[in-house]
Short mmCIF file of C-alpha atoms and ligand atoms in Angstrom, two decimals:
data_model
loop_
_atom_site.label_atom_id
_atom_site.label_comp_id
_atom_site.label_asym_id
_atom_site.label_seq_id
_atom_site.Cartn_x
_atom_site.Cartn_y
_atom_site.Cartn_z
CA MET B 1 -14.89 -29.64 28.36
CA THR B 2 -17.06 -26.80 29.63
CA ASN B 3 -19.90 -26.18 27.25
CA LYS B 4 -20.16 -22.67 25.71
CA ILE B 5 -23.84 -21.85 25.51
CA THR B 6 -25.02 -18.95 23.07
CA VAL B 7 -27.60 -16.91 24.98
CA MET B 8 -30.18 -14.50 23.33
CA LYS B 9 -31.58 -12.33 25.85
CA GLY B 10 -34.76 -11.52 23.94
CA ASP B 11 -37.05 -8.65 24.74
CA GLY B 12 -39.91 -7.79 26.93
CA ILE B 13 -39.55 -10.04 29.95
CA GLY B 14 -36.66 -11.86 28.19
CA PRO B 15 -33.82 -10.27 29.96
CA GLU B 16 -35.29 -10.50 33.40
CA ILE B 17 -35.96 -14.11 33.33
CA CYS B 18 -32.78 -14.84 31.25
CA ASP B 19 -30.66 -13.19 33.87
CA ALA B 20 -32.46 -15.22 36.70
CA VAL B 21 -31.98 -18.53 34.93
CA MET B 22 -28.20 -17.88 34.34
CA GLN B 23 -27.67 -17.11 38.05
CA ILE B 24 -29.30 -20.23 38.94
CA LEU B 25 -27.32 -22.53 36.72
CA LYS B 26 -24.24 -20.83 38.11
CA ALA B 27 -25.26 -21.37 41.58
CA ALA B 28 -26.02 -25.00 40.52
CA LYS B 29 -22.47 -25.11 39.39
CA ALA B 30 -23.64 -26.30 35.74
CA ASP B 31 -20.65 -26.93 33.47
CA VAL B 32 -21.38 -24.21 31.10
CA THR B 33 -20.28 -20.65 30.14
CA PHE B 34 -22.44 -18.08 28.30
CA GLU B 35 -21.93 -15.81 25.44
CA CYS B 36 -24.78 -13.40 25.58
CA PHE B 37 -26.12 -11.23 22.88
CA GLU B 38 -29.11 -8.70 22.84
CA VAL B 39 -31.56 -9.30 19.96
CA GLY B 40 -34.74 -7.83 18.67
CA GLU B 41 -36.23 -4.65 17.89
CA ALA B 42 -34.11 -2.45 20.56
CA GLU B 43 -30.95 -4.06 19.10
CA TYR B 44 -32.32 -3.09 15.61
CA LYS B 45 -32.74 0.44 16.79
CA ARG B 46 -29.14 0.40 18.25
CA ASN B 47 -27.18 -1.43 15.61
CA GLY B 48 -29.32 -1.91 12.64
CA GLU B 49 -29.49 -5.75 12.86
CA LEU B 50 -32.48 -7.74 14.67
CA ILE B 51 -29.76 -10.48 15.33
CA PRO B 52 -26.13 -9.34 15.34
CA LYS B 53 -23.83 -11.33 13.18
CA GLU B 54 -21.69 -12.37 16.23
CA ALA B 55 -24.83 -13.93 17.76
CA TYR B 56 -25.22 -16.24 14.60
CA GLU B 57 -21.56 -16.93 14.58
CA SER B 58 -21.60 -17.81 18.24
CA PHE B 59 -24.29 -20.31 17.70
CA GLU B 60 -22.82 -21.68 14.53
CA ARG B 61 -19.55 -22.52 16.94
CA ASN B 62 -21.38 -23.58 20.08
CA ARG B 63 -24.53 -25.40 18.52
CA ILE B 64 -26.35 -24.89 21.82
CA MET B 65 -28.46 -21.95 22.38
CA LEU B 66 -30.58 -20.71 25.31
CA LYS B 67 -33.08 -18.21 24.07
CA ALA B 68 -35.35 -15.90 25.81
CA PRO B 69 -38.64 -14.74 23.99
CA ILE B 70 -38.51 -12.35 21.25
CA THR B 71 -41.31 -9.87 20.31
CA THR B 72 -42.65 -10.09 16.85
CA PRO B 73 -44.63 -7.31 15.46
CA ILE B 74 -48.39 -8.46 14.56
CA GLY B 75 -49.66 -7.91 11.05
CA LYS B 76 -46.69 -5.74 9.52
CA GLY B 77 -43.04 -5.24 10.38
CA PHE B 78 -40.22 -7.97 10.34
CA ARG B 79 -40.49 -11.80 10.08
CA SER B 80 -40.63 -13.68 13.40
CA LEU B 81 -36.94 -14.09 14.52
CA ASN B 82 -37.92 -17.34 16.18
CA VAL B 83 -39.36 -18.79 12.97
CA THR B 84 -36.20 -17.44 11.06
CA LEU B 85 -33.93 -19.40 13.72
CA ARG B 86 -35.75 -22.57 13.61
CA LYS B 87 -35.49 -22.31 9.46
CA ARG B 88 -32.01 -21.19 9.35
CA TYR B 89 -30.67 -24.02 11.74
CA ASP B 90 -33.27 -26.63 10.45
CA LEU B 91 -34.54 -26.97 14.13
CA TYR B 92 -37.27 -29.31 13.07
CA ALA B 93 -38.39 -30.73 16.20
CA ASN B 94 -40.11 -28.75 18.80
CA ILE B 95 -40.55 -30.64 21.90
CA ARG B 96 -42.80 -29.37 24.59
CA PRO B 97 -43.52 -31.40 27.73
CA ALA B 98 -46.33 -30.47 30.05
CA LYS B 99 -46.43 -32.19 33.43
CA SER B 100 -48.45 -31.62 36.39
CA ASN B 101 -46.79 -30.35 39.38
CA THR B 102 -48.43 -31.14 42.70
CA ALA B 103 -47.67 -27.86 44.15
CA VAL B 104 -49.38 -25.95 41.50
CA VAL B 105 -53.25 -26.67 41.79
CA THR B 106 -55.20 -26.73 38.60
CA PRO B 107 -58.29 -28.86 37.75
CA PHE B 108 -56.16 -31.53 36.08
CA PRO B 109 -53.80 -33.17 38.55
CA ASN B 110 -52.50 -35.96 35.88
CA VAL B 111 -51.26 -34.20 32.94
CA ASP B 112 -48.08 -35.78 31.38
CA ILE B 113 -48.06 -34.80 27.76
CA VAL B 114 -45.05 -34.42 25.40
CA THR B 115 -46.09 -32.32 22.12
CA PHE B 116 -43.99 -32.98 19.12
CA ARG B 117 -44.36 -30.05 16.86
CA GLU B 118 -43.00 -29.95 13.35
CA ASN B 119 -41.00 -26.70 13.40
CA THR B 120 -39.91 -25.70 9.86
CA GLU B 121 -43.10 -25.88 7.41
CA ASP B 122 -47.01 -25.75 7.32
CA LEU B 123 -48.43 -22.23 7.24
CA TYR B 124 -45.19 -20.94 9.03
CA VAL B 125 -43.26 -20.76 5.61
CA GLY B 126 -44.66 -17.37 5.55
CA VAL B 127 -45.75 -17.49 1.90
CA GLU B 128 -48.78 -15.14 1.54
CA GLU B 129 -50.02 -13.49 -1.65
CA GLU B 130 -52.51 -10.80 -2.18
CA VAL B 131 -54.73 -11.81 -5.07
CA ASP B 132 -56.64 -8.73 -5.06
CA GLU B 133 -57.55 -6.17 -2.21
CA ASN B 134 -60.22 -8.45 -0.80
CA THR B 135 -58.54 -11.89 -1.19
CA VAL B 136 -55.31 -13.12 0.46
CA HIS B 137 -53.78 -16.70 -0.11
CA ALA B 138 -51.58 -18.30 2.39
CA THR B 139 -49.51 -21.51 1.55
CA LYS B 140 -49.44 -24.47 3.74
CA ILE B 141 -46.48 -26.85 2.83
CA ILE B 142 -46.30 -30.24 4.20
CA THR B 143 -43.47 -32.41 3.01
CA ARG B 144 -42.84 -36.25 3.32
CA LYS B 145 -39.03 -35.53 4.51
CA ALA B 146 -40.29 -33.19 7.41
CA SER B 147 -43.29 -35.20 8.34
CA GLU B 148 -41.10 -38.47 8.62
CA ARG B 149 -38.57 -37.10 10.60
CA ILE B 150 -40.73 -35.60 13.24
CA ILE B 151 -43.02 -38.62 13.32
CA GLU B 152 -39.87 -41.02 13.72
CA ASP B 153 -38.79 -38.66 16.78
CA ALA B 154 -41.83 -39.01 18.33
CA PHE B 155 -41.97 -42.65 18.25
CA GLU B 156 -38.27 -42.99 19.18
CA TYR B 157 -38.89 -40.56 22.12
CA ALA B 158 -41.84 -42.84 23.26
CA LEU B 159 -39.71 -45.99 22.98
CA LYS B 160 -36.70 -44.40 24.77
CA HIS B 161 -39.01 -43.01 27.70
CA GLY B 162 -41.18 -45.92 28.21
CA ARG B 163 -44.49 -44.00 26.87
CA LYS B 164 -47.38 -46.13 25.85
CA LYS B 165 -49.04 -43.94 23.05
CA VAL B 166 -48.58 -41.53 20.32
CA THR B 167 -51.32 -39.69 18.96
CA CYS B 168 -51.15 -38.06 15.58
CA VAL B 169 -53.19 -34.60 15.42
CA HIS B 170 -54.51 -33.63 12.05
CA LYS B 171 -57.42 -32.10 10.16
CA ALA B 172 -57.22 -34.83 7.38
CA ASN B 173 -61.13 -34.85 6.96
CA ILE B 174 -60.70 -31.14 5.19
CA LEU B 175 -57.15 -30.93 4.40
CA LYS B 176 -57.01 -34.39 2.59
CA LEU B 177 -53.76 -34.02 0.68
CA SER B 178 -51.65 -31.94 3.13
CA ASP B 179 -52.66 -33.29 6.52
CA GLY B 180 -54.01 -36.69 4.63
CA MET B 181 -50.13 -37.22 3.66
CA PHE B 182 -48.96 -36.46 7.36
CA LEU B 183 -51.41 -39.01 8.61
CA SER B 184 -50.54 -41.60 6.17
CA ILE B 185 -46.85 -41.30 6.97
CA PHE B 186 -47.85 -41.53 10.54
CA GLN B 187 -49.66 -44.67 9.90
CA GLU B 188 -46.60 -46.07 7.90
CA ILE B 189 -44.05 -45.34 10.55
CA ALA B 190 -46.49 -46.62 13.45
CA LYS B 191 -45.95 -49.94 11.88
CA ARG B 192 -42.43 -50.10 12.89
CA TYR B 193 -43.16 -49.47 16.62
CA PRO B 194 -45.87 -52.52 17.54
CA SER B 195 -45.09 -51.90 21.21
CA ILE B 196 -46.46 -48.42 21.20
CA ILE B 197 -50.25 -47.49 20.58
CA ALA B 198 -50.66 -45.31 17.63
CA GLU B 199 -53.90 -43.55 17.10
CA ASP B 200 -55.06 -40.22 15.56
CA LYS B 201 -57.28 -37.50 16.52
CA ILE B 202 -58.91 -34.73 14.47
CA ILE B 203 -57.48 -31.45 16.03
CA ASP B 204 -60.78 -29.93 17.05
CA ALA B 205 -61.93 -33.27 18.69
CA LEU B 206 -58.39 -33.30 20.49
CA CYS B 207 -58.92 -29.81 21.84
CA MET B 208 -62.31 -31.06 23.31
CA ARG B 209 -60.79 -34.14 24.75
CA LEU B 210 -57.76 -32.48 26.30
CA VAL B 211 -59.92 -30.19 28.23
CA MET B 212 -62.20 -32.97 29.43
CA ASP B 213 -59.57 -35.52 30.42
CA PRO B 214 -56.03 -34.70 29.45
CA SER B 215 -54.88 -38.02 31.31
CA GLU B 216 -55.93 -39.76 28.02
CA PHE B 217 -52.94 -38.51 26.22
CA ASP B 218 -49.32 -39.22 26.14
CA VAL B 219 -47.02 -38.16 23.29
CA LEU B 220 -48.54 -35.98 20.55
CA VAL B 221 -47.19 -35.36 17.09
CA MET B 222 -48.51 -32.85 14.66
CA PRO B 223 -47.83 -30.28 12.00
CA ASN B 224 -46.49 -26.82 12.91
CA LEU B 225 -49.63 -24.54 13.38
CA TYR B 226 -51.53 -27.17 15.46
CA GLY B 227 -48.47 -27.67 17.61
CA ASP B 228 -48.17 -23.94 18.30
CA ILE B 229 -51.81 -23.77 19.52
CA VAL B 230 -52.14 -27.08 21.37
CA SER B 231 -48.88 -26.73 23.36
CA ASP B 232 -50.24 -23.23 24.64
CA LEU B 233 -53.45 -25.26 25.74
CA THR B 234 -51.40 -27.81 27.36
CA SER B 235 -49.50 -24.99 29.30
CA GLY B 236 -52.95 -24.03 30.46
CA LEU B 237 -53.75 -27.51 31.87
CA ILE B 238 -50.65 -27.46 34.06
CA GLY B 239 -51.03 -23.82 35.40
CA GLY B 240 -50.09 -21.49 32.62
CA LEU B 241 -47.47 -20.35 30.11
CA GLY B 242 -44.82 -19.95 32.93
CA LEU B 243 -44.48 -23.37 33.12
CA LEU B 244 -43.94 -24.89 29.78
CA PRO B 245 -40.48 -25.46 28.38
CA SER B 246 -39.25 -26.48 25.10
CA ALA B 247 -36.40 -27.90 23.06
CA ASN B 248 -35.82 -27.06 19.43
CA LEU B 249 -33.71 -29.84 17.83
CA GLY B 250 -32.12 -30.23 14.51
CA LYS B 251 -29.54 -32.55 13.40
CA ASP B 252 -26.43 -30.19 14.21
CA HIS B 253 -28.02 -27.39 16.64
CA ALA B 254 -30.22 -27.29 19.49
CA MET B 255 -32.14 -24.25 20.90
CA PHE B 256 -33.81 -24.21 24.31
CA GLU B 257 -36.57 -21.78 25.09
CA ALA B 258 -39.70 -21.15 26.86
CA VAL B 259 -42.95 -21.64 25.02
CA HIS B 260 -44.42 -18.42 25.99
CA GLY B 261 -43.76 -14.93 24.42
CA SER B 262 -42.09 -11.72 25.39
CA ALA B 263 -45.23 -10.81 27.71
CA PRO B 264 -44.96 -7.12 27.10
CA ASP B 265 -47.91 -6.49 29.52
CA ILE B 266 -45.50 -7.55 32.49
CA ALA B 267 -42.20 -6.41 31.05
CA GLY B 268 -39.89 -4.53 33.52
CA LYS B 269 -42.38 -5.30 36.53
CA HIS B 270 -40.05 -8.03 37.79
CA ILE B 271 -42.94 -10.44 38.43
CA ALA B 272 -42.15 -12.70 35.12
CA ASN B 273 -42.10 -16.44 35.94
CA PRO B 274 -38.70 -17.66 34.94
CA THR B 275 -39.67 -21.53 35.35
CA ALA B 276 -40.51 -22.24 31.71
CA LEU B 277 -36.91 -20.74 30.74
CA LEU B 278 -35.32 -22.62 33.79
CA TRP B 279 -36.97 -26.14 32.96
CA SER B 280 -35.88 -25.35 29.33
CA ALA B 281 -32.13 -24.93 30.46
CA CYS B 282 -32.76 -28.25 32.56
CA MET B 283 -33.83 -29.87 29.18
CA MET B 284 -30.54 -28.32 27.89
CA LEU B 285 -28.35 -29.63 30.81
CA GLU B 286 -29.83 -33.15 30.26
CA TYR B 287 -29.11 -32.75 26.27
CA LEU B 288 -25.53 -32.15 27.35
CA GLY B 289 -25.46 -35.03 29.63
CA GLN B 290 -25.49 -33.02 32.93
CA ASN B 291 -28.63 -34.99 34.32
CA ASP B 292 -27.40 -34.70 37.96
CA CYS B 293 -27.21 -30.94 37.69
CA ALA B 294 -30.69 -30.80 35.93
CA GLY B 295 -32.16 -33.00 38.44
CA LYS B 296 -30.75 -30.86 41.34
CA ILE B 297 -32.47 -27.69 39.96
CA ARG B 298 -35.71 -29.40 39.34
CA LYS B 299 -35.93 -30.62 42.85
CA ALA B 300 -35.14 -27.16 44.26
CA VAL B 301 -37.91 -25.70 41.86
CA ASP B 302 -40.33 -28.33 43.13
CA VAL B 303 -39.48 -27.52 46.67
CA VAL B 304 -40.06 -23.60 46.23
CA LEU B 305 -43.38 -24.32 44.34
CA ALA B 306 -44.44 -26.89 47.13
CA GLU B 307 -43.83 -24.33 49.81
CA GLY B 308 -45.72 -21.54 47.79
CA THR B 309 -44.21 -18.53 49.80
CA SER B 310 -41.99 -17.49 47.13
CA VAL B 311 -43.69 -17.88 43.89
CA THR B 312 -44.63 -15.31 41.35
CA PRO B 313 -48.03 -13.70 40.73
CA ASP B 314 -49.27 -15.96 37.83
CA LEU B 315 -48.76 -18.75 40.50
CA LYS B 316 -50.79 -16.75 43.06
CA GLY B 317 -47.99 -15.56 45.04
CA ASN B 318 -46.35 -12.12 45.57
CA ALA B 319 -42.75 -12.95 45.06
CA THR B 320 -40.74 -10.99 42.53
CA THR B 321 -38.77 -13.03 39.61
CA GLU B 322 -35.61 -12.26 41.85
CA GLN B 323 -37.05 -13.35 45.03
CA TYR B 324 -38.22 -16.69 43.43
CA ARG B 325 -34.80 -16.99 41.93
CA ASP B 326 -32.95 -16.62 45.30
CA ALA B 327 -35.48 -19.04 46.85
CA ILE B 328 -34.51 -21.65 44.35
CA ILE B 329 -30.83 -21.04 44.90
CA ALA B 330 -31.21 -21.33 48.63
CA LYS B 331 -32.68 -24.84 47.99
CA LEU B 332 -29.98 -26.16 45.86
CA SER B 333 -27.75 -28.77 47.70
P1 NAI F 1 -47.16 -14.19 25.75
O1 NAI F 1 -46.89 -15.50 25.97
O2 NAI F 1 -46.08 -13.24 25.74
O3 NAI F 1 -48.07 -13.68 26.83
C1 NAI F 1 -49.27 -14.21 27.04
C2 NAI F 1 -49.97 -13.89 28.63
O4 NAI F 1 -49.13 -14.81 29.41
C3 NAI F 1 -49.45 -12.61 29.09
O5 NAI F 1 -50.65 -12.18 29.76
C4 NAI F 1 -48.41 -12.56 29.98
O6 NAI F 1 -48.15 -11.83 30.76
C5 NAI F 1 -48.41 -14.06 30.53
N1 NAI F 1 -47.05 -14.73 30.50
C6 NAI F 1 -46.15 -15.37 29.63
N2 NAI F 1 -45.16 -15.48 30.12
C7 NAI F 1 -45.14 -15.37 31.31
C8 NAI F 1 -44.26 -15.73 32.42
N3 NAI F 1 -43.02 -16.07 32.22
N4 NAI F 1 -44.55 -15.42 33.62
C9 NAI F 1 -45.83 -14.71 34.06
N5 NAI F 1 -46.68 -14.63 32.99
C10 NAI F 1 -46.47 -14.87 31.69
O7 NAI F 1 -47.98 -14.05 24.38
P2 NAI F 1 -48.53 -12.58 23.71
O8 NAI F 1 -48.75 -11.62 24.51
O9 NAI F 1 -49.30 -13.32 22.58
O10 NAI F 1 -46.97 -12.31 22.70
C11 NAI F 1 -46.15 -11.37 23.25
C12 NAI F 1 -44.95 -11.19 22.06
O11 NAI F 1 -44.20 -12.53 22.28
C13 NAI F 1 -45.42 -11.24 20.66
O12 NAI F 1 -44.56 -10.39 20.11
C14 NAI F 1 -45.08 -12.73 20.25
O13 NAI F 1 -45.13 -12.73 18.76
C15 NAI F 1 -43.84 -13.13 20.95
N6 NAI F 1 -43.86 -14.40 21.18
C16 NAI F 1 -42.35 -14.89 21.04
C17 NAI F 1 -42.25 -16.28 21.21
C18 NAI F 1 -40.91 -16.62 21.34
O14 NAI F 1 -39.85 -15.97 21.53
N7 NAI F 1 -40.40 -17.99 21.46
C19 NAI F 1 -43.20 -17.29 21.50
C20 NAI F 1 -44.51 -16.66 21.61
C21 NAI F 1 -44.65 -15.32 21.40
#
């Protein structure tokens, strides 16, 4: 049965990259159909809702979503729709694979790191309190349940994909109770996976090691905020935000999106790189068991990146999003 996919086209560069990705999936004959929705501030101005009711209903029916980035106002305004979606559908595992591509030259040719970011709690619960006009408290929440499931998923992934090591990333030297609990749960669960090396790193030391020698690392697991920051760092190691895909998985729903944001600085210029969203779509196809189709698309992207003549400006080319899209479509076989 053809899989129906709920698509949120996002804002900023969202609609441009989303259209390119859907066209590539169509050309690759992916066995999917799309139910597309406009979301975000523009939709709010049009219809009074940031995410229309029909979009929620579609996701509840289909359980699979391809989502383009959505702008979140800084400092004031509405709560992040990304955080809202992750929380509402308990999409607790944010999986972000960063792998070097031989065609994209960086100082680090050997990166192959998968970050498991806990996606539902930590400082992202959004509980802030103004104690007085000069003092604000923000609440960091870490629970055993949420920590166990993300750590277990990281080890299960390592086992399934023949990975050698899982590194727990924390700041338990300072946050002795919250990160201390995350670390001790990691140490308990690690005992069940004797074939996998389990180590831990303090977040600051990890960042230093990552930019000295990222080939030291394999699978990383960490609370929400560290995962947000570290995964952007890993995107930098492989050539930038335009190249980092992600899956947000829960028990019942799955949402696939690029790690980057809506890039308002380049929106509408038709120079956005759609690769991160396209690779997220490949993760979606693999999730649906359409591995051959995902493989075909990945191969076409590799060829276009290797040729280097039709890549977007972030990869030092001068192609538009649409020219890059067409070059990939031409290589599908
Ligand atoms: P950003 O990721 O949108 O942009 C950072 C830099 O990377 C910019 O210079 C941008 O031009 C470049 N960039 C990002 N994606 C690119 C692509 N595909 N191709 C070429 N260049 C690309 O981060 P920023 O500016 O901090 O955030 C903008 C908005 O996006 C904010 O409102 C933020 O809250 C939101 N955001 C949304 C996310 C989501 O929907 N999942 C994730 C991260 C941020």
